PDB file of C-alpha atoms in Angstrom:
ATOM      1  CA  MET A  20       5.755  -8.346 -13.425  1.00  0.00           C
ATOM      2  CA  PHE A  21       4.501 -10.133 -10.291  1.00  0.00           C
ATOM      3  CA  LYS A  22       5.807  -7.370  -8.014  1.00  0.00           C
ATOM      4  CA  ASN A  23       4.170  -4.765 -10.252  1.00  0.00           C
ATOM      5  CA  ALA A  24       0.863  -6.646 -10.112  1.00  0.00           C
ATOM      6  CA  VAL A  25       0.976  -6.868  -6.302  1.00  0.00           C
ATOM      7  CA  ARG A  26       1.676  -3.162  -6.003  1.00  0.00           C
ATOM      8  CA  ALA A  27      -1.173  -2.334  -8.359  1.00  0.00           C
ATOM      9  CA  PHE A  28      -3.574  -4.599  -6.479  1.00  0.00           C
ATOM     10  CA  VAL A  29      -2.723  -3.131  -3.069  1.00  0.00           C
ATOM     11  CA  ALA A  30      -2.943   0.438  -4.330  1.00  0.00           C
ATOM     12  CA  MET A  31      -6.241  -0.273  -6.058  1.00  0.00           C
ATOM     13  CA  VAL A  32      -7.762  -1.823  -2.925  1.00  0.00           C
ATOM     14  CA  VAL A  33      -6.730   1.196  -0.852  1.00  0.00           C
ATOM     15  CA  CYS A  34      -8.176   3.589  -3.417  1.00  0.00           C
ATOM     16  CA  LEU A  35     -11.426   1.648  -3.731  1.00  0.00           C
ATOM     17  CA  GLY A  36     -11.814   1.515   0.033  1.00  0.00           C
ATOM     18  CA  GLY A  37     -11.282   5.250   0.295  1.00  0.00           C
ATOM     19  CA  ALA A  38     -13.786   5.964  -2.466  1.00  0.00           C
ATOM     20  CA  GLN A  39     -16.429   3.842  -0.762  1.00  0.00           C
ATOM     21  CA  THR A  40     -15.990   5.478   2.634  1.00  0.00           C
ATOM     22  CA  VAL A  41     -15.883   9.087   1.475  1.00  0.00           C
ATOM     23  CA  THR A  42     -19.304  10.630   0.989  1.00  0.00           C
ATOM     24  CA  ALA A  43     -19.095  13.516  -1.435  1.00  0.00           C
ATOM     25  CA  GLN A  44     -21.453  16.433  -1.056  1.00  0.00           C
ATOM     26  CA  GLN A  45     -24.090  16.246  -3.777  1.00  0.00           C
ATOM     27  CA  LEU A  46     -24.473  19.361  -5.873  1.00  0.00           C
ATOM     28  CA  SER A  47     -27.980  20.599  -6.506  1.00  0.00           C
ATOM     29  CA  CYS A  48     -28.117  21.503 -10.199  1.00  0.00           C
ATOM     30  CA  ASN A  49     -31.099  22.695 -12.188  1.00  0.00           C
ATOM     31  CA  ALA A  50     -31.316  20.615 -15.364  1.00  0.00           C
ATOM     32  CA  GLU A  51     -33.787  23.065 -16.887  1.00  0.00           C
ATOM     33  CA  ASP A  52     -31.339  25.965 -16.592  1.00  0.00           C
ATOM     34  CA  PHE A  53     -29.031  26.352 -19.594  1.00  0.00           C
ATOM     35  CA  SER A  54     -26.860  29.096 -18.112  1.00  0.00           C
ATOM     36  CA  PHE A  55     -23.097  28.689 -17.924  1.00  0.00           C
ATOM     37  CA  LYS A  56     -23.281  28.425 -14.130  1.00  0.00           C
ATOM     38  CA  ALA A  57     -25.857  25.613 -14.244  1.00  0.00           C
ATOM     39  CA  ARG A  58     -23.884  23.757 -16.923  1.00  0.00           C
ATOM     40  CA  THR A  59     -20.720  24.058 -14.795  1.00  0.00           C
ATOM     41  CA  CYS A  60     -22.627  22.658 -11.829  1.00  0.00           C
ATOM     42  CA  SER A  61     -23.752  19.631 -13.843  1.00  0.00           C
ATOM     43  CA  GLN A  62     -20.253  18.932 -15.137  1.00  0.00           C
ATOM     44  CA  ALA A  63     -18.779  19.244 -11.631  1.00  0.00           C
ATOM     45  CA  ALA A  64     -21.406  16.824 -10.298  1.00  0.00           C
ATOM     46  CA  ARG A  65     -20.331  14.274 -12.907  1.00  0.00           C
ATOM     47  CA  LEU A  66     -16.700  14.531 -11.770  1.00  0.00           C
ATOM     48  CA  LEU A  67     -17.699  14.054  -8.116  1.00  0.00           C
ATOM     49  CA  LYS A  68     -19.611  10.830  -8.680  1.00  0.00           C
ATOM     50  CA  PRO A  69     -18.176   7.924  -6.639  1.00  0.00           C
ATOM     51  CA  SER A  70     -18.656   5.670  -9.672  1.00  0.00           C
ATOM     52  CA  LEU A  71     -16.129   7.756 -11.610  1.00  0.00           C
ATOM     53  CA  ALA A  72     -13.584   7.333  -8.810  1.00  0.00           C
ATOM     54  CA  LEU A  73     -14.130   3.574  -8.893  1.00  0.00           C
ATOM     55  CA  ARG A  74     -13.663   3.527 -12.664  1.00  0.00           C
ATOM     56  CA  GLY A  75     -10.489   5.562 -12.299  1.00  0.00           C
ATOM     57  CA  ALA A  76      -9.117   3.145  -9.706  1.00  0.00           C
ATOM     58  CA  LEU A  77      -9.898   0.127 -11.882  1.00  0.00           C
ATOM     59  CA  VAL A  78      -8.390   1.698 -15.000  1.00  0.00           C
ATOM     60  CA  ALA A  79      -5.271   2.789 -13.116  1.00  0.00           C
ATOM     61  CA  GLY A  80      -4.917  -0.605 -11.452  1.00  0.00           C
ATOM     62  CA  PHE A  81      -5.295  -2.469 -14.726  1.00  0.00           C
ATOM     63  CA  GLY A  82      -2.797  -0.145 -16.416  1.00  0.00           C
ATOM     64  CA  GLN A  83      -0.344  -0.588 -13.549  1.00  0.00           C
ATOM     65  CA  TRP A  84      -0.648  -4.365 -13.779  1.00  0.00           C
ATOM     66  CA  ARG A  85      -0.030  -4.406 -17.555  1.00  0.00           C
ATOM     67  CA  ASN A  86       2.352  -1.409 -17.450  1.00  0.00           C
ATOM     68  CA  ASN A  87       0.318   0.096 -20.285  1.00  0.00           C
ATOM     69  CA  PRO A  88       0.728   2.942 -21.145  1.00  0.00           C
ATOM     70  CA  GLU A  89       4.374   2.100 -20.508  1.00  0.00           C
ATOM     71  CA  VAL A  90       6.231   4.232 -17.997  1.00  0.00           C
ATOM     72  CA  PHE A  91       9.913   4.426 -17.185  1.00  0.00           C
ATOM     73  CA  HIS A  92       9.672   3.493 -13.499  1.00  0.00           C
ATOM     74  CA  GLU A  93       7.401   0.716 -12.271  1.00  0.00           C
ATOM     75  CA  GLU A  94       6.892   2.279  -8.844  1.00  0.00           C
ATOM     76  CA  PRO A  95       3.788   2.342  -6.617  1.00  0.00           C
ATOM     77  CA  SER A  96       3.602   6.083  -7.182  1.00  0.00           C
ATOM     78  CA  GLU A  97       2.809   5.393 -10.834  1.00  0.00           C
ATOM     79  CA  PHE A  98      -0.642   4.193  -9.764  1.00  0.00           C
ATOM     80  CA  ALA A  99      -1.344   7.678  -8.442  1.00  0.00           C
ATOM     81  CA  HIS A 100       0.019   9.110 -11.692  1.00  0.00           C
ATOM     82  CA  ARG A 101      -2.301   6.925 -13.778  1.00  0.00           C
ATOM     83  CA  PHE A 102      -5.237   7.795 -11.541  1.00  0.00           C
ATOM     84  CA  ALA A 103      -4.448  11.508 -11.892  1.00  0.00           C
ATOM     85  CA  VAL A 104      -4.208  11.172 -15.679  1.00  0.00           C
ATOM     86  CA  PHE A 105      -7.639   9.501 -15.717  1.00  0.00           C
ATOM     87  CA  TYR A 106      -9.164  12.472 -13.909  1.00  0.00           C
ATOM     88  CA  ALA A 107      -7.197  14.994 -15.964  1.00  0.00           C
ATOM     89  CA  ARG A 108      -8.579  13.498 -19.178  1.00  0.00           C
ATOM     90  CA  HIS A 109     -12.137  13.448 -17.849  1.00  0.00           C
ATOM     91  CA  THR A 110     -11.818  17.013 -16.591  1.00  0.00           C
ATOM     92  CA  ALA A 111     -10.594  18.142 -20.013  1.00  0.00           C
ATOM     93  CA  GLN A 112     -13.419  16.192 -21.642  1.00  0.00           C
ATOM     94  CA  ASN A 113     -16.051  17.823 -19.429  1.00  0.00           C
ATOM     95  CA  ALA A 114     -14.505  21.249 -19.981  1.00  0.00           C
ATOM     96  CA  GLY A 115     -14.666  20.763 -23.745  1.00  0.00           C
ATOM     97  CA  GLU A 116     -18.303  19.690 -23.547  1.00  0.00           C
ATOM     98  CA  LEU A 117     -19.113  22.643 -21.297  1.00  0.00           C
ATOM     99  CA  ILE A 118     -17.563  25.349 -23.454  1.00  0.00           C
ATOM    100  CA  ALA A 119     -18.649  23.963 -26.830  1.00  0.00           C
ATOM    101  CA  GLY A 120     -22.153  23.160 -25.624  1.00  0.00           C
ATOM    102  CA  TYR A 121     -22.620  26.610 -24.137  1.00  0.00           C
ATOM    103  CA  LEU A 122     -21.287  28.517 -27.145  1.00  0.00           C
ATOM    104  CA  ASN A 123     -23.323  26.349 -29.541  1.00  0.00           C
ATOM    105  CA  HIS A 124     -26.466  26.700 -27.379  1.00  0.00           C
ATOM    106  CA  GLU A 125     -26.894  22.943 -27.083  1.00  0.00           C
ATOM    107  CA  ASP A 126     -29.350  21.239 -24.752  1.00  0.00           C
ATOM    108  CA  PRO A 127     -27.107  19.101 -22.482  1.00  0.00           C
ATOM    109  CA  ARG A 128     -29.937  16.863 -21.265  1.00  0.00           C
ATOM    110  CA  PRO A 129     -30.028  13.301 -22.661  1.00  0.00           C
ATOM    111  CA  HIS A 130     -33.122  12.543 -24.727  1.00  0.00           C
ATOM    112  CA  LEU A 131     -34.496   9.082 -25.416  1.00  0.00           C
ATOM    113  CA  SER A 132     -35.922   8.514 -28.867  1.00  0.00           C
ATOM    114  CA  GLN A 133     -39.620   8.023 -29.467  1.00  0.00           C
ATOM    115  CA  GLU A 134     -38.941   5.463 -32.172  1.00  0.00           C
ATOM    116  CA  HIS A 135     -40.058   1.832 -32.196  1.00  0.00           C
ATOM    117  CA  GLY A 136     -37.994  -1.174 -33.200  1.00  0.00           C
ATOM    118  CA  VAL A 137     -34.369  -1.989 -32.540  1.00  0.00           C
ATOM    119  CA  TRP A 138     -33.001  -0.550 -35.799  1.00  0.00           C
ATOM    120  CA  ASN A 139     -34.952   2.718 -35.591  1.00  0.00           C
ATOM    121  CA  ARG A 140     -34.000   3.248 -31.958  1.00  0.00           C
ATOM    122  CA  THR A 141     -30.346   2.443 -32.648  1.00  0.00           C
ATOM    123  CA  ARG A 142     -30.279   4.824 -35.601  1.00  0.00           C
ATOM    124  CA  SER A 143     -31.885   7.570 -33.523  1.00  0.00           C
ATOM    125  CA  ALA A 144     -29.394   7.050 -30.683  1.00  0.00           C
ATOM    126  CA  LEU A 145     -26.402   7.243 -33.038  1.00  0.00           C
ATOM    127  CA  LEU A 146     -27.739  10.359 -34.748  1.00  0.00           C
ATOM    128  CA  GLY A 147     -28.233  11.902 -31.303  1.00  0.00           C
ATOM    129  CA  VAL A 148     -24.458  12.076 -30.932  1.00  0.00           C
ATOM    130  CA  VAL A 149     -23.992  13.923 -34.229  1.00  0.00           C
ATOM    131  CA  ARG A 150     -26.922  16.307 -33.864  1.00  0.00           C
ATOM    132  CA  THR A 151     -28.701  17.659 -30.825  1.00  0.00           C
ATOM    133  CA  GLN A 152     -31.500  19.938 -29.754  1.00  0.00           C
ATOM    134  CA  ASP A 153     -30.656  23.533 -29.045  1.00  0.00           C
ATOM    135  CA  THR A 154     -32.016  25.606 -26.178  1.00  0.00           C
ATOM    136  CA  ASP A 155     -34.927  26.725 -28.381  1.00  0.00           C
ATOM    137  CA  GLY A 156     -35.979  23.193 -29.336  1.00  0.00           C
ATOM    138  CA  GLY A 157     -34.456  23.193 -32.823  1.00  0.00           C
ATOM    139  CA  MET A 158     -31.832  20.798 -34.198  1.00  0.00           C
ATOM    140  CA  ARG A 159     -28.185  21.579 -34.871  1.00  0.00           C
ATOM    141  CA  LEU A 160     -24.786  19.920 -35.196  1.00  0.00           C
ATOM    142  CA  SER A 161     -23.543  18.647 -31.838  1.00  0.00           C
ATOM    143  CA  LEU A 162     -20.122  20.110 -31.079  1.00  0.00           C
ATOM    144  CA  ALA A 163     -19.896  19.148 -27.396  1.00  0.00           C
ATOM    145  CA  PRO A 164     -18.895  15.488 -28.011  1.00  0.00           C
ATOM    146  CA  ILE A 165     -16.275  16.554 -30.567  1.00  0.00           C
ATOM    147  CA  ALA A 166     -14.750  19.116 -28.197  1.00  0.00           C
ATOM    148  CA  GLY A 167     -14.901  16.665 -25.303  1.00  0.00           C
ATOM    149  CA  ALA A 168     -13.167  13.956 -27.307  1.00  0.00           C
ATOM    150  CA  PHE A 169     -10.410  16.335 -28.385  1.00  0.00           C
ATOM    151  CA  GLY A 170      -9.968  17.569 -24.818  1.00  0.00           C
ATOM    152  CA  SER A 171      -9.577  14.061 -23.449  1.00  0.00           C
ATOM    153  CA  GLY A 172      -7.430  12.783 -26.296  1.00  0.00           C
ATOM    154  CA  MET A 173      -5.006  15.668 -26.520  1.00  0.00           C
ATOM    155  CA  VAL A 174      -4.434  16.113 -22.786  1.00  0.00           C
ATOM    156  CA  GLY A 175      -2.548  12.806 -22.932  1.00  0.00           C
ATOM    157  CA  LEU A 176       0.194  14.591 -24.881  1.00  0.00           C
ATOM    158  CA  ALA A 177       1.164  16.361 -21.664  1.00  0.00           C
ATOM    159  CA  CYS A 178       0.382  13.514 -19.243  1.00  0.00           C
ATOM    160  CA  TYR A 179       2.039  10.471 -20.789  1.00  0.00           C
ATOM    161  CA  GLU A 180       5.798   9.984 -20.903  1.00  0.00           C
ATOM    162  CA  ARG A 181       5.575   7.880 -24.075  1.00  0.00           C
ATOM    163  CA  ASN A 182       3.112   7.728 -26.961  1.00  0.00           C
ATOM    164  CA  ASN A 183       2.684  11.457 -26.578  1.00  0.00           C
ATOM    165  CA  ASN A 184       2.859  12.454 -30.240  1.00  0.00           C
ATOM    166  CA  ALA A 185       0.064  13.921 -32.343  1.00  0.00           C
ATOM    167  CA  ALA A 186      -0.851  10.559 -33.888  1.00  0.00           C
ATOM    168  CA  ALA A 187      -1.409   9.025 -30.454  1.00  0.00           C
ATOM    169  CA  GLY A 188      -3.451  12.042 -29.440  1.00  0.00           C
ATOM    170  CA  PHE A 189      -5.748  11.699 -32.450  1.00  0.00           C
ATOM    171  CA  GLN A 190      -6.050   7.966 -31.783  1.00  0.00           C
ATOM    172  CA  ARG A 191      -7.209   8.624 -28.218  1.00  0.00           C
ATOM    173  CA  THR A 192      -9.567  11.295 -29.551  1.00  0.00           C
ATOM    174  CA  GLY A 193     -11.182   8.792 -31.896  1.00  0.00           C
ATOM    175  CA  ILE A 194     -11.581   6.242 -29.117  1.00  0.00           C
ATOM    176  CA  VAL A 195     -13.240   8.759 -26.812  1.00  0.00           C
ATOM    177  CA  TYR A 196     -15.537  10.011 -29.568  1.00  0.00           C
ATOM    178  CA  GLY A 197     -16.538   6.432 -30.301  1.00  0.00           C
ATOM    179  CA  SER A 198     -17.447   5.971 -26.639  1.00  0.00           C
ATOM    180  CA  TYR A 199     -20.149   8.644 -27.057  1.00  0.00           C
ATOM    181  CA  PHE A 200     -21.921   6.393 -29.549  1.00  0.00           C
ATOM    182  CA  ALA A 201     -21.596   3.374 -27.244  1.00  0.00           C
ATOM    183  CA  ARG A 202     -23.046   5.323 -24.315  1.00  0.00           C
ATOM    184  CA  ALA A 203     -25.877   6.637 -26.478  1.00  0.00           C
ATOM    185  CA  ILE A 204     -26.919   3.109 -27.445  1.00  0.00           C
ATOM    186  CA  PHE A 205     -26.655   1.899 -23.852  1.00  0.00           C
ATOM    187  CA  ARG A 206     -28.737   4.844 -22.600  1.00  0.00           C
ATOM    188  CA  GLU A 207     -31.390   4.161 -25.238  1.00  0.00           C
ATOM    189  CA  PHE A 208     -31.794   0.495 -24.324  1.00  0.00           C
ATOM    190  CA  LYS A 209     -31.064   0.777 -20.600  1.00  0.00           C
ATOM    191  CA  PRO A 210     -34.772   0.703 -19.601  1.00  0.00           C
ATOM    192  CA  ASP A 211     -35.268  -2.464 -21.647  1.00  0.00           C
ATOM    193  CA  LEU A 212     -32.182  -4.093 -20.150  1.00  0.00           C
ATOM    194  CA  SER A 213     -33.314  -3.169 -16.633  1.00  0.00           C
ATOM    195  CA  THR A 214     -36.759  -4.645 -17.272  1.00  0.00           C
ATOM    196  CA  PHE A 215     -35.241  -7.819 -18.701  1.00  0.00           C
ATOM    197  CA  ALA A 216     -32.895  -8.189 -15.722  1.00  0.00           C
ATOM    198  CA  SER A 217     -35.765  -7.671 -13.262  1.00  0.00           C
ATOM    199  CA  ARG A 218     -37.804 -10.389 -14.936  1.00  0.00           C
ATOM    200  CA  LEU A 219     -34.908 -12.805 -14.741  1.00  0.00           C
ATOM    201  CA  LEU A 220     -34.410 -12.098 -11.048  1.00  0.00           C
ATOM    202  CA  ARG A 221     -38.091 -12.575 -10.305  1.00  0.00           C
ATOM    203  CA  GLN A 222     -38.285 -15.942 -11.952  1.00  0.00           C
ATOM    204  CA  LYS A 223     -38.430 -18.837  -9.524  1.00  0.00           C
ATOM    205  CA  ARG A 224     -35.635 -21.342  -9.731  1.00  0.00           C
ATOM    206  CA  PRO A 225     -36.818 -24.813 -10.795  1.00  0.00           C
ATOM    207  CA  TYR A 226     -36.441 -27.530  -8.212  1.00  0.00           C
TER     208      TYR A 226
END
């Protein structure tokens, strides 16, 4: 276990250092354009974010340390395998969102609610995952999160050496779909959290 943890830590540090030094070219995407090309550009930009690479390194490092999901060989190369699986799942998730959102004519832009009060804003954020605006301004069932969750959950069937049955795939699908609701709530209250954090930082420390 200790040797596995050391290997994971070293590999994670190398990966994090590489992610911080590499400057990816930023794609210029038009958020007002709902064409398939513009949607593809936006999804590609999400995959090229340095923050996603850092998340992938942390997830792979933590999984290597705990050996979870369990693999047959606790080798340093398994860190790269876990990191690749992280990106494969996110790529499948983005592809599902892209295709379903385009075919269903969904507006991919995030929209903050105009509600007031914690409960009303939370309710609006949660409903925003289930329904969405279309390209004409109307409301319809949101299929992009469902397709994205299935893409991410089911790609594990081909990537993992164990826990690669249908039940595990549906379990991962449910977890990913639940993360859409968590992100929606965070996005809704992010301005309030930022304001609260700024006020705390500006307060003078008592002497």
